[in-house]
Short mmCIF file of N, CA and C in Angstrom, two decimals:
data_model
loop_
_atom_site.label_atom_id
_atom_site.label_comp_id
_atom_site.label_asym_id
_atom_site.label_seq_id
_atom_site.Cartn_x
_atom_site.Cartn_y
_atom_site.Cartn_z
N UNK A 6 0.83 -1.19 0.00
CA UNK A 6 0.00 0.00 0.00
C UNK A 6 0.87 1.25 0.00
N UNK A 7 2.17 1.24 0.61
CA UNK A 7 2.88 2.34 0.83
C UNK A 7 3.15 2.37 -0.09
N UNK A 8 4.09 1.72 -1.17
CA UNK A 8 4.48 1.84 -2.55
C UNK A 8 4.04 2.49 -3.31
N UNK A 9 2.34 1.79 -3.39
CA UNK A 9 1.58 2.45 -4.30
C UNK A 9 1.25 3.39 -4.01
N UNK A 10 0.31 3.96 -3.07
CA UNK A 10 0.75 5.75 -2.41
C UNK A 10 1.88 6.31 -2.84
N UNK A 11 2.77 6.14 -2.71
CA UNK A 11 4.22 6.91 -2.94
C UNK A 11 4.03 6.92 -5.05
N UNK A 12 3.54 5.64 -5.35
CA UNK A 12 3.85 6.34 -7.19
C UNK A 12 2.69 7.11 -7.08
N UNK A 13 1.81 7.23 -6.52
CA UNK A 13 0.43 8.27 -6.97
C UNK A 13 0.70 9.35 -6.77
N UNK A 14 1.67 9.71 -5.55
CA UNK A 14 2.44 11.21 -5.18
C UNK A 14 3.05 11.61 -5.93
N UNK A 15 4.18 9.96 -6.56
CA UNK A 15 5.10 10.85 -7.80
C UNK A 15 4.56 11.38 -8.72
N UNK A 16 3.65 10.25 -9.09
CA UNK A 16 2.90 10.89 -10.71
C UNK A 16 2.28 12.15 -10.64
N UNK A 17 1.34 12.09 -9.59
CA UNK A 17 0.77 13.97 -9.24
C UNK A 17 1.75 14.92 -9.32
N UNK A 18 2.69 14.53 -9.23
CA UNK A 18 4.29 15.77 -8.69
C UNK A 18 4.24 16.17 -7.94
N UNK A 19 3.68 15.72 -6.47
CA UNK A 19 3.94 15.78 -5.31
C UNK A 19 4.57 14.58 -4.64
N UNK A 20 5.97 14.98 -4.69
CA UNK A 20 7.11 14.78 -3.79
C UNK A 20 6.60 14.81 -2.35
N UNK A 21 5.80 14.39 -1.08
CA UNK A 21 5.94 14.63 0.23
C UNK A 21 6.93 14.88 0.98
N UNK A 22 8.18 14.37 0.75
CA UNK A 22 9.50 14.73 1.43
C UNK A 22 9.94 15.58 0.99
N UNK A 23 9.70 15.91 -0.12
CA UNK A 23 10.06 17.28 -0.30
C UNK A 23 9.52 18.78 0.37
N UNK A 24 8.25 18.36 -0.08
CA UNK A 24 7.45 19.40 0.85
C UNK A 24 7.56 19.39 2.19
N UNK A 25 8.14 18.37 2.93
CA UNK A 25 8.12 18.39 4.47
C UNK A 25 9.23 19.17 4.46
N UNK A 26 10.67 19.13 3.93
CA UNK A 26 11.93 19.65 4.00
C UNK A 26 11.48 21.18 3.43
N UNK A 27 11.00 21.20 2.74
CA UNK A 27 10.61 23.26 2.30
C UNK A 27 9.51 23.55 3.10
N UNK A 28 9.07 22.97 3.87
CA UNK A 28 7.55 23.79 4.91
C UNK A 28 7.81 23.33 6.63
N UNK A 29 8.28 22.39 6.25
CA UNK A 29 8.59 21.88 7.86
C UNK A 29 9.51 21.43 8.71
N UNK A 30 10.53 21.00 7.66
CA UNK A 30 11.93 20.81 8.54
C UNK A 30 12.76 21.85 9.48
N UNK A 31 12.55 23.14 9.24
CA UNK A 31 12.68 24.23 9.37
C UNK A 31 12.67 24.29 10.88
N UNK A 32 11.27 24.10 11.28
CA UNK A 32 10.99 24.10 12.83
C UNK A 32 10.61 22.62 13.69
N UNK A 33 10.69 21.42 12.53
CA UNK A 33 10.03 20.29 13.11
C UNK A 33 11.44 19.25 13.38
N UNK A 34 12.49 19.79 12.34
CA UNK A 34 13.71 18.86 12.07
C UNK A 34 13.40 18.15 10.58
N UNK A 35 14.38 16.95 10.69
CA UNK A 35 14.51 16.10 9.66
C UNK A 35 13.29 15.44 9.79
N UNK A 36 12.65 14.44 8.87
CA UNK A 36 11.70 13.47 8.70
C UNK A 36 11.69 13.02 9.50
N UNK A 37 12.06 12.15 10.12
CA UNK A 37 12.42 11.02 10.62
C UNK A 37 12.36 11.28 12.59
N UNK A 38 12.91 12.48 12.69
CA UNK A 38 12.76 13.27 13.41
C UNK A 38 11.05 13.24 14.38
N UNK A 39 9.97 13.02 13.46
CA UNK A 39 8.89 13.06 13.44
C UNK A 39 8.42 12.02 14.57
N UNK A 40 9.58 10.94 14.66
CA UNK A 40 8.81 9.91 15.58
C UNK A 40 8.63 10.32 16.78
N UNK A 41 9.01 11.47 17.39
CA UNK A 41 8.66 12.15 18.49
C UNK A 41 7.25 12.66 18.93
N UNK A 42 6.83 12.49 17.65
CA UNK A 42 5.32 13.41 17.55
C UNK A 42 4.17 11.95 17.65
N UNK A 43 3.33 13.20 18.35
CA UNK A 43 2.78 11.07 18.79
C UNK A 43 1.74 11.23 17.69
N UNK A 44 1.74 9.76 16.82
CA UNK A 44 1.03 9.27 15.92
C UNK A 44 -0.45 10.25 15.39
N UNK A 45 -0.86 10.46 16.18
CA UNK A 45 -2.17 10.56 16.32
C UNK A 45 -2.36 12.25 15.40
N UNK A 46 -0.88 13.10 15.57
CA UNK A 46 -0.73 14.27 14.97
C UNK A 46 -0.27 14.41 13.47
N UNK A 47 -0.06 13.35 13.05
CA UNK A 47 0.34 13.19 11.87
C UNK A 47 -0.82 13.14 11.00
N UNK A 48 -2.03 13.28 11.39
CA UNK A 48 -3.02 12.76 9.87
C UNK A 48 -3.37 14.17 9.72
N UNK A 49 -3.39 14.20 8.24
CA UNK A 49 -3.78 15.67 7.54
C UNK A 49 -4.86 16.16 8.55
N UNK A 50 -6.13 15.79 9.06
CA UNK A 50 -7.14 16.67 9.64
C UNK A 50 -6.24 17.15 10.94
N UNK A 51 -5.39 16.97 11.56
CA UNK A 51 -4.63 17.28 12.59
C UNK A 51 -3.17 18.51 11.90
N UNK A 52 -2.97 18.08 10.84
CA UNK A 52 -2.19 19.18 10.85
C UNK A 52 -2.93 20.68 9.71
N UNK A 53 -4.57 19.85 9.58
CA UNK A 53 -4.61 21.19 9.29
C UNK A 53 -5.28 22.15 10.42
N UNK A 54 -5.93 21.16 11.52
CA UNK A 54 -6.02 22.17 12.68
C UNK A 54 -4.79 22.83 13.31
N UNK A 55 -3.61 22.60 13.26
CA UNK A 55 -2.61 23.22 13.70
C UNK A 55 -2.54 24.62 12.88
N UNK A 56 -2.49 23.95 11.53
CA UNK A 56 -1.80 25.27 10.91
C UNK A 56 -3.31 26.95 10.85
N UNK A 57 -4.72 26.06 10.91
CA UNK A 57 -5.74 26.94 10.92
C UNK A 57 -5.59 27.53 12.71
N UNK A 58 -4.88 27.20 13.48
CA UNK A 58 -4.91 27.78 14.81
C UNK A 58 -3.61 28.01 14.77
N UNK A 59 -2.97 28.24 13.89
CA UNK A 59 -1.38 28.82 14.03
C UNK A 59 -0.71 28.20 14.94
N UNK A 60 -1.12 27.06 15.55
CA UNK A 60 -0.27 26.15 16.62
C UNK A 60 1.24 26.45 15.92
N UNK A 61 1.95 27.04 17.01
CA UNK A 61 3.69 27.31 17.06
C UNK A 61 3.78 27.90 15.89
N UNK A 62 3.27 28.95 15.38
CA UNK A 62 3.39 29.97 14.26
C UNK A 62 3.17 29.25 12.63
N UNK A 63 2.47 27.97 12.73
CA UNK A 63 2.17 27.26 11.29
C UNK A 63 1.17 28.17 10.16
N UNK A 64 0.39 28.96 10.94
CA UNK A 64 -0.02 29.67 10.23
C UNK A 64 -0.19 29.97 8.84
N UNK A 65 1.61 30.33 8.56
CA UNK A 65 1.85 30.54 6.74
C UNK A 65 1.67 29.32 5.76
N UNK A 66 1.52 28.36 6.29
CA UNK A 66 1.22 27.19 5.71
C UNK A 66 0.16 26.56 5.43
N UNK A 67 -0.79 27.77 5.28
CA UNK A 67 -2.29 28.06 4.65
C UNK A 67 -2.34 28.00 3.27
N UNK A 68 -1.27 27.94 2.60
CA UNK A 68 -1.45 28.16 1.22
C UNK A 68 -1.33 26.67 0.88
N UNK A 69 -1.00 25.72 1.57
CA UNK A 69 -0.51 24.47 0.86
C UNK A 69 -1.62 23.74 0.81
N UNK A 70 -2.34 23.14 -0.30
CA UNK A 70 -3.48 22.56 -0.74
C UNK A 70 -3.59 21.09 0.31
N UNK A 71 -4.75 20.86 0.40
CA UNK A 71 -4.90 19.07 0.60
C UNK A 71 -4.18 18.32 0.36
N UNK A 72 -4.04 18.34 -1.01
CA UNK A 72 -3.23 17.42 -1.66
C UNK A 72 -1.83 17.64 -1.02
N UNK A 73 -1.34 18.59 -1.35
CA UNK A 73 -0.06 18.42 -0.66
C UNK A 73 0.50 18.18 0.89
N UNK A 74 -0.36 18.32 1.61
CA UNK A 74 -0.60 18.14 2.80
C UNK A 74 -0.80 16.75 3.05
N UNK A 75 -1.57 15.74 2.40
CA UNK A 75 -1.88 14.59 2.44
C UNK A 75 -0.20 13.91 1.65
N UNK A 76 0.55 14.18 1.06
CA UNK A 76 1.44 14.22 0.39
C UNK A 76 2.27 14.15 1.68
N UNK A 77 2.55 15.53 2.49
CA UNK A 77 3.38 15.27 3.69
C UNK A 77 3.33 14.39 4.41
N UNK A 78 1.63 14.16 4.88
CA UNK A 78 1.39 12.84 5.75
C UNK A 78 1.93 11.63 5.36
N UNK A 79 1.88 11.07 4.40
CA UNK A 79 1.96 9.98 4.02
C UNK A 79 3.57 10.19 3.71
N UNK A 80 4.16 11.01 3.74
CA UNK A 80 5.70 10.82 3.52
C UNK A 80 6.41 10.60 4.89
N UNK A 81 5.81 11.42 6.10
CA UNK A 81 5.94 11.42 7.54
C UNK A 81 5.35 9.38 7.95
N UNK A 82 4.55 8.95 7.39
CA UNK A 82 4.36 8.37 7.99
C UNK A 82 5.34 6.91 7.41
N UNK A 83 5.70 7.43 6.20
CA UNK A 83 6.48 6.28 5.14
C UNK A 83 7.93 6.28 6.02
N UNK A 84 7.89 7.46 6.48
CA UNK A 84 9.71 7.76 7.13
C UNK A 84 9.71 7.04 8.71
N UNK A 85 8.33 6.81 9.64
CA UNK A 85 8.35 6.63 10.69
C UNK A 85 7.24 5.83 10.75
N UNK A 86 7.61 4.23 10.07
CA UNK A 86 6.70 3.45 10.70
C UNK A 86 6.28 2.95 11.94
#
């Protein structure tokens, strides 16, 4: 299932690790990094309540669509099974 998730990201041209490293490595760390964060914060409806309540200044990261957001998740979660 992960595989195939990951070619549906490529083919869309959403890279998720990429987008985590240009939107979130910044203040979150490396990928992998992530296993600190307990599970439960990783699914897109959770990080888009963060970023719609500016939890720790996420704020600017209003512009990044679903898709790409769902893109991060699933790259966060590919990096930290």
């Amino acid at each position: 299932v992960g595989t195939d998730r990951r070619r549906r990201i490529h083919r869309r041209g959403l890279d998720g690790a990429a987008l985590y490293g240009a939107n979130c490595a910044g203040c979150h760390g490396v990928i992998t990094a992530i296993r600190s964060m307990p599970v439960s914060n990783r699914a897109v409806s959770d990080i888009q309540r963060a970023i719609a309540e500016n939890k720790g200044g996420m704020g600017f990261l209003s512009r990044l669509t679903t898709a790409e957001l769902q893109a991060i998740s699933d790259a966060m979660r590919a990096a930290n099974p």
